[in-house]
Short mmCIF file of C-alpha atoms and ligand atoms in Angstrom, two decimals:
data_model
loop_
_atom_site.label_atom_id
_atom_site.label_comp_id
_atom_site.label_asym_id
_atom_site.label_seq_id
_atom_site.Cartn_x
_atom_site.Cartn_y
_atom_site.Cartn_z
CA UNK G 1 -6.15 -76.76 79.86
CA UNK G 2 -3.40 -78.93 78.36
CA UNK G 3 -3.71 -80.27 74.83
CA UNK G 4 -4.44 -83.77 75.97
CA UNK G 5 -7.19 -82.90 78.43
CA UNK G 6 -8.71 -80.67 75.76
CA UNK G 7 -9.00 -83.62 73.39
CA UNK G 8 -10.24 -85.79 76.21
CA UNK G 9 -12.99 -83.37 77.10
CA UNK G 10 -13.91 -82.87 73.43
CA UNK G 11 -14.41 -86.62 73.07
CA UNK G 12 -16.22 -86.96 76.37
CA UNK G 13 -19.63 -87.71 74.91
CA UNK G 14 -18.15 -90.44 72.77
CA UNK G 15 -16.03 -91.90 75.54
CA UNK G 16 -18.97 -91.92 77.93
CA UNK G 17 -20.88 -94.04 75.49
CA UNK G 18 -18.07 -96.52 75.26
CA UNK G 19 -16.98 -96.55 78.88
CA UNK G 20 -20.55 -97.04 80.11
CA UNK G 21 -20.33 -100.51 78.62
CA UNK G 22 -17.14 -101.25 80.57
CA UNK G 23 -16.88 -99.22 83.78
CA UNK G 24 -17.58 -101.21 86.93
CA UNK G 25 -18.58 -104.19 84.88
CA UNK G 26 -17.78 -107.85 85.36
CA UNK G 27 -15.84 -109.43 82.52
CA UNK G 28 -18.27 -112.00 81.16
CA UNK G 29 -19.57 -113.32 77.85
CA UNK G 30 -21.90 -110.36 77.30
CA UNK G 31 -19.17 -107.76 77.59
CA UNK G 32 -17.93 -107.99 74.01
CA UNK G 33 -21.45 -107.63 72.64
CA UNK G 34 -22.14 -104.56 74.75
CA UNK G 35 -18.89 -102.93 73.69
CA UNK G 36 -19.75 -103.70 70.07
CA UNK G 37 -23.12 -101.97 70.46
CA UNK G 38 -21.50 -98.95 72.10
CA UNK G 39 -18.92 -98.65 69.30
CA UNK G 40 -21.63 -98.82 66.68
CA UNK G 41 -23.55 -96.09 68.49
CA UNK G 42 -20.36 -94.01 68.51
CA UNK G 43 -20.34 -94.37 64.72
CA UNK G 44 -17.29 -96.59 64.48
CA UNK G 45 -19.12 -98.60 61.82
CA UNK G 46 -20.31 -102.20 61.98
CA UNK G 47 -17.20 -103.74 60.47
CA UNK G 48 -14.70 -102.11 62.83
CA UNK G 49 -16.99 -102.52 65.85
CA UNK G 50 -17.44 -106.24 65.23
CA UNK G 51 -13.73 -106.68 64.70
CA UNK G 52 -12.86 -104.94 67.97
CA UNK G 53 -15.54 -106.85 69.86
CA UNK G 54 -14.20 -110.13 68.52
CA UNK G 55 -10.74 -109.22 69.81
CA UNK G 56 -12.24 -108.64 73.25
CA UNK G 57 -14.24 -111.87 73.15
CA UNK G 58 -11.14 -113.83 72.13
CA UNK G 59 -8.88 -112.25 74.71
CA UNK G 60 -8.36 -114.41 77.74
CA UNK G 61 -8.39 -111.81 80.48
CA UNK G 62 -6.94 -113.10 83.77
CA UNK G 63 -9.44 -113.76 86.55
CA UNK G 64 -8.45 -110.65 88.47
CA UNK G 65 -8.60 -108.35 85.43
CA UNK G 66 -10.39 -105.05 85.99
CA UNK G 67 -12.44 -102.76 83.80
CA UNK G 68 -9.30 -100.63 83.40
CA UNK G 69 -7.55 -103.64 81.85
CA UNK G 70 -10.39 -103.96 79.36
CA UNK G 71 -10.20 -100.25 78.51
CA UNK G 72 -6.44 -100.48 78.05
CA UNK G 73 -6.83 -103.48 75.79
CA UNK G 74 -9.53 -101.78 73.71
CA UNK G 75 -7.55 -98.57 73.50
CA UNK G 76 -4.53 -100.50 72.22
CA UNK G 77 -6.57 -102.30 69.60
CA UNK G 78 -8.05 -98.98 68.42
CA UNK G 79 -4.54 -97.54 68.34
CA UNK G 80 -3.25 -100.42 66.18
CA UNK G 81 -6.11 -99.85 63.78
CA UNK G 82 -5.78 -96.11 63.39
CA UNK G 83 -2.06 -95.49 63.87
CA UNK G 84 -1.24 -96.09 60.16
CA UNK G 85 -3.49 -93.13 59.32
CA UNK G 86 -1.74 -90.63 61.55
CA UNK G 87 0.14 -88.16 59.38
CA UNK G 88 1.55 -84.93 60.73
CA UNK G 89 1.24 -82.82 57.64
CA UNK G 90 2.26 -79.71 59.55
CA UNK G 91 5.72 -81.20 59.90
CA UNK G 92 5.84 -82.46 56.36
CA UNK G 93 5.42 -79.52 54.10
CA UNK G 94 8.14 -77.60 52.47
CA UNK G 95 10.46 -77.97 49.54
CA UNK G 96 8.09 -76.05 47.30
CA UNK G 97 7.88 -72.40 46.63
CA UNK G 98 5.18 -71.94 47.70
CA UNK G 99 3.67 -75.07 49.23
CA UNK G 100 0.02 -75.10 48.10
CA UNK G 101 -2.78 -76.55 50.21
CA UNK G 102 -6.28 -76.85 48.76
CA UNK G 103 -9.13 -77.13 51.24
CA UNK G 104 -12.42 -78.58 50.02
CA UNK G 105 -15.68 -79.89 51.42
CA UNK G 106 -19.39 -79.36 51.72
CA UNK G 107 -20.74 -76.03 53.01
CA UNK G 108 -20.88 -75.71 56.76
CA UNK G 109 -18.35 -78.48 57.41
CA UNK G 110 -15.77 -76.03 58.71
CA UNK G 111 -13.54 -75.22 55.72
CA UNK G 112 -13.04 -71.50 56.32
CA UNK G 113 -12.52 -71.98 60.04
CA UNK G 114 -10.04 -74.79 59.39
CA UNK G 115 -8.11 -72.70 56.84
CA UNK G 116 -7.66 -70.05 59.53
CA UNK G 117 -6.68 -72.64 62.13
CA UNK G 118 -4.15 -74.25 59.78
CA UNK G 119 -2.64 -70.84 58.99
CA UNK G 120 -2.42 -70.13 62.69
CA UNK G 121 -0.45 -73.31 63.36
CA UNK G 122 1.96 -72.54 60.51
CA UNK G 123 2.32 -68.96 61.65
CA UNK G 124 3.24 -70.09 65.14
CA UNK G 125 5.92 -72.41 63.81
CA UNK G 126 7.59 -69.60 61.89
CA UNK G 127 6.03 -69.97 58.44
CA UNK G 128 4.55 -67.13 56.41
CA UNK G 129 1.18 -68.46 55.25
CA UNK G 130 -1.05 -66.74 52.71
CA UNK G 131 -4.75 -67.58 52.94
CA UNK G 132 -6.85 -67.35 49.80
CA UNK G 133 -10.56 -66.54 49.93
CA UNK G 134 -11.57 -68.51 46.85
CA UNK G 135 -15.12 -69.02 48.07
CA UNK G 136 -16.12 -66.06 45.96
CA UNK G 137 -19.82 -66.93 45.89
CA UNK G 138 -20.56 -65.38 49.23
CA UNK G 139 -19.27 -62.05 50.48
CA UNK G 140 -19.73 -63.35 54.01
CA UNK G 141 -17.20 -66.12 53.41
CA UNK G 142 -14.59 -63.58 52.32
CA UNK G 143 -15.33 -61.39 55.34
CA UNK G 144 -15.04 -64.40 57.63
CA UNK G 145 -11.58 -65.23 56.33
CA UNK G 146 -10.48 -61.60 56.46
CA UNK G 147 -11.50 -61.48 60.08
CA UNK G 148 -9.41 -64.54 60.94
CA UNK G 149 -6.43 -63.46 58.85
CA UNK G 150 -6.30 -60.15 60.65
CA UNK G 151 -6.63 -61.83 63.99
CA UNK G 152 -3.69 -64.17 63.44
CA UNK G 153 -1.67 -61.73 61.39
CA UNK G 154 -1.60 -63.76 58.19
CA UNK G 155 -1.62 -62.38 54.66
CA UNK G 156 -4.79 -62.82 52.67
CA UNK G 157 -5.66 -62.81 48.99
CA UNK G 158 -9.29 -61.97 48.27
CA UNK G 159 -11.16 -60.88 45.17
CA UNK G 160 -14.48 -59.23 44.53
CA UNK G 161 -17.71 -61.11 45.12
CA UNK G 162 -18.35 -63.56 42.27
CA UNK G 163 -14.79 -63.14 41.01
CA UNK G 164 -13.48 -66.12 39.06
CA UNK G 165 -12.18 -68.43 41.78
CA UNK G 166 -9.59 -70.13 39.59
CA UNK G 167 -8.23 -66.79 38.42
CA UNK G 168 -7.96 -65.62 42.01
CA UNK G 169 -6.06 -68.75 43.02
CA UNK G 170 -3.68 -68.28 40.10
CA UNK G 171 -2.84 -64.73 41.12
CA UNK G 172 -2.58 -65.71 44.78
CA UNK G 173 0.36 -67.97 43.98
CA UNK G 174 2.03 -65.14 42.08
CA UNK G 175 1.37 -62.91 45.08
CA UNK G 176 2.91 -65.48 47.44
CA UNK G 177 6.06 -65.69 45.33
CA UNK G 178 6.33 -61.93 45.27
CA UNK G 179 5.70 -61.42 48.97
CA UNK G 180 7.70 -64.38 50.22
CA UNK G 181 4.83 -66.48 51.55
CA UNK G 182 6.06 -70.07 51.75
CA UNK G 183 2.63 -71.66 52.23
CA UNK G 184 -0.61 -70.91 50.37
CA UNK G 185 -3.85 -72.20 51.88
CA UNK G 186 -6.85 -72.03 49.56
CA UNK G 187 -10.39 -71.86 50.96
CA UNK G 188 -13.07 -72.93 48.48
CA UNK G 189 -16.84 -72.75 48.12
CA UNK G 190 -19.00 -75.59 49.45
CA UNK G 191 -19.01 -77.96 46.57
CA UNK G 192 -22.21 -79.90 46.82
CA UNK G 193 -21.06 -83.33 45.80
CA UNK G 194 -23.94 -83.78 43.39
CA UNK G 195 -23.49 -80.47 41.64
CA UNK G 196 -21.42 -81.23 38.62
CA UNK G 197 -20.80 -77.58 37.76
CA UNK G 198 -19.32 -76.89 41.15
CA UNK G 199 -17.10 -79.94 41.01
CA UNK G 200 -16.02 -78.80 37.58
CA UNK G 201 -14.96 -75.49 39.07
CA UNK G 202 -12.86 -77.24 41.69
CA UNK G 203 -11.19 -79.21 38.92
CA UNK G 204 -10.52 -75.94 37.16
CA UNK G 205 -8.87 -74.53 40.28
CA UNK G 206 -6.62 -77.59 40.38
CA UNK G 207 -5.72 -77.19 36.72
CA UNK G 208 -4.84 -73.56 37.22
CA UNK G 209 -2.66 -74.37 40.24
CA UNK G 210 -0.82 -76.97 38.14
CA UNK G 211 -0.08 -74.36 35.50
CA UNK G 212 2.06 -72.55 38.05
CA UNK G 213 3.53 -75.68 39.62
CA UNK G 214 2.90 -79.09 38.10
CA UNK G 215 3.49 -80.74 41.51
CA UNK G 216 0.79 -78.64 43.20
CA UNK G 217 -1.57 -78.69 44.99
CA UNK G 218 0.82 -80.37 47.39
CA UNK G 219 -1.99 -81.34 49.67
CA UNK G 220 -5.72 -81.48 49.03
CA UNK G 221 -7.57 -81.68 52.32
CA UNK G 222 -11.20 -82.73 52.64
CA UNK G 223 -13.03 -81.22 55.60
CA UNK G 224 -15.57 -83.59 57.14
CA UNK G 225 -18.10 -82.58 59.76
CA UNK G 226 -17.79 -85.02 62.65
CA UNK G 227 -21.47 -84.53 63.46
CA UNK G 228 -22.61 -86.07 60.19
CA UNK G 229 -21.17 -89.40 61.25
CA UNK G 230 -21.63 -92.23 58.78
CA UNK G 231 -23.42 -89.87 56.40
CA UNK G 232 -20.01 -88.35 55.68
CA UNK G 233 -19.07 -91.37 53.62
CA UNK G 234 -21.01 -90.30 50.55
CA UNK G 235 -19.09 -87.00 50.58
CA UNK G 236 -15.69 -88.65 50.84
CA UNK G 237 -16.63 -90.91 47.95
CA UNK G 238 -17.38 -88.11 45.52
CA UNK G 239 -14.43 -85.91 46.46
CA UNK G 240 -11.99 -88.83 46.37
CA UNK G 241 -13.13 -89.89 42.94
CA UNK G 242 -13.59 -86.50 41.33
CA UNK G 243 -10.98 -84.29 42.93
CA UNK G 244 -8.56 -86.51 44.79
CA UNK G 245 -7.92 -86.17 48.51
CA UNK G 246 -4.63 -86.54 50.38
CA UNK G 247 -6.05 -86.40 53.86
CA UNK G 248 -9.00 -85.53 56.05
CA UNK G 249 -9.67 -83.01 58.75
CA UNK G 250 -12.62 -84.08 60.86
CA UNK G 251 -14.21 -81.09 62.58
CA UNK G 252 -16.68 -80.58 65.44
CA UNK G 253 -15.53 -83.61 67.38
CA UNK G 254 -16.26 -81.55 70.48
CA UNK G 255 -19.75 -82.19 71.69
CA UNK G 256 -20.57 -85.13 69.46
CA UNK G 257 -21.07 -88.72 70.59
CA UNK G 258 -20.02 -89.87 67.13
CA UNK G 259 -16.28 -89.57 67.69
CA UNK G 260 -15.84 -93.16 66.52
CA UNK G 261 -16.49 -91.98 62.97
CA UNK G 262 -12.75 -91.66 62.32
CA UNK G 263 -12.45 -95.43 62.60
CA UNK G 264 -15.05 -96.15 59.96
CA UNK G 265 -13.70 -93.42 57.69
CA UNK G 266 -10.14 -94.72 57.63
CA UNK G 267 -11.29 -98.30 57.26
CA UNK G 268 -13.44 -97.49 54.29
CA UNK G 269 -11.28 -94.93 52.49
CA UNK G 270 -7.75 -95.72 53.56
CA UNK G 271 -7.11 -91.98 53.82
CA UNK G 272 -4.88 -90.31 56.44
CA UNK G 273 -6.29 -88.00 59.06
CA UNK G 274 -4.28 -84.80 59.21
CA UNK G 275 -6.02 -83.08 62.09
CA UNK G 276 -9.17 -82.87 64.17
CA UNK G 277 -11.32 -79.85 65.01
CA UNK G 278 -12.33 -79.69 68.64
CA UNK G 279 -13.90 -76.26 69.03
CA UNK G 280 -14.65 -72.91 67.50
CA UNK G 281 -11.64 -70.92 68.60
CA UNK G 282 -8.53 -70.46 66.48
CA UNK G 283 -6.48 -72.85 68.62
CA UNK G 284 -8.99 -75.67 68.37
CA UNK G 285 -7.33 -77.66 65.61
CA UNK G 286 -4.98 -80.45 66.64
CA UNK G 287 -2.71 -82.58 64.50
CA UNK G 288 -4.16 -86.07 64.67
CA UNK G 289 -2.44 -88.19 67.31
CA UNK G 290 -3.47 -91.84 67.26
CA UNK G 291 -2.46 -92.49 70.88
CA UNK G 292 -4.30 -89.49 72.27
CA UNK G 293 -7.37 -90.37 70.27
CA UNK G 294 -7.40 -94.05 71.27
CA UNK G 295 -7.01 -93.24 74.94
CA UNK G 296 -9.54 -90.41 74.89
CA UNK G 297 -12.21 -92.36 73.07
CA UNK G 298 -12.33 -95.07 75.74
CA UNK G 299 -12.12 -92.48 78.51
CA UNK G 300 -8.61 -93.18 79.72
N1 GDP Q 1 -17.73 -76.75 67.71
C1 GDP Q 1 -17.04 -76.64 66.58
N2 GDP Q 1 -17.48 -75.82 65.62
C2 GDP Q 1 -16.76 -75.72 64.48
C3 GDP Q 1 -15.56 -76.46 64.28
N3 GDP Q 1 -15.10 -76.15 63.05
C4 GDP Q 1 -15.96 -75.26 62.52
N4 GDP Q 1 -16.98 -75.00 63.37
C5 GDP Q 1 -18.13 -74.11 63.17
O1 GDP Q 1 -18.90 -74.56 62.08
C6 GDP Q 1 -19.51 -73.47 61.41
C7 GDP Q 1 -19.21 -73.55 59.91
O2 GDP Q 1 -17.83 -73.34 59.72
P1 GDP Q 1 -17.23 -72.71 58.41
O3 GDP Q 1 -15.75 -72.70 58.57
O4 GDP Q 1 -17.89 -71.43 58.07
O5 GDP Q 1 -17.66 -73.82 57.32
P2 GDP Q 1 -17.53 -73.78 55.73
O6 GDP Q 1 -18.87 -73.42 55.20
O7 GDP Q 1 -17.16 -75.19 55.33
O8 GDP Q 1 -16.48 -72.78 55.38
C8 GDP Q 1 -18.98 -72.23 62.07
O9 GDP Q 1 -19.93 -71.75 62.98
C9 GDP Q 1 -17.72 -72.70 62.80
O10 GDP Q 1 -17.43 -71.93 63.95
C10 GDP Q 1 -15.12 -77.34 65.34
O11 GDP Q 1 -14.11 -78.06 65.27
N5 GDP Q 1 -15.91 -77.38 66.45
MG1 MG Q 2 -16.54 -71.17 54.14
#
């Protein structure tokens, strides 16, 4: 399956929700309202949904316009809205030795899996990534990352269970310099956003990274579970304020009908989307492409 059809099929449940309000339908005064409802159900958020619906209501479609014309129009409006948040961070890292990426987020959101997927993409484009198992609370998390690292042939830095995470991260950067790894990707424990001690540890990891390179971490990525929909907002809030986030990866967009969540997230937090997770295999992470997304979400 090509990349585009893969994204299309991942967003099928979302696009079905939206296209059901358009396909085979006459263009009349109720159309905008129905599309607004569908967008809200797809988790695009009330503000964005109303805005898009207003654009449709205000658009003077010609008499012979078809449902495809409406979809094209909607897709373009979604594209205009989300395009500024497209950022291909895979193409934009370098110039540091090593380039340090910190991956954070609530437990179960897909951090460890995403770290492996990110490393895989870098590996394929000729980089030498080092993955760091800094979720030292759970032996299983370390094992999980070891499994992936072996599978993709990436170097890994792991400590003993309950090892000091910040200390491990510090030595991982030394290790990368020694072994010639140009990119370091740090997996972390699931910081519950209301657990001050855990947030404090993440801050400590950042401080330690800065001791080695004041410009690092070069990217801090927050992993958001696409299934949590609007509930994700509280998480973004805390991590943005306390840790600082350069961009989001939204996972599990396959199989959810809440694929509109990206729209409400960027509107509210003004934060780029680096990539989307569309499945459980190692190749199921795609750099975020605004055009693909906008077309897929309306089922085009
Ligand atoms: N379907 C699907 N599952 C995912 C995706 N990303 C992660 N997962 C699954 O979500 C579960 C939790 O992932 P994990 O990386 O362990 O989360 P962590 O606790 O944040 O490190 C695992 O079963 C993953 O296979 C995705 O994009 N799609
Ligand atoms: Mg994990």
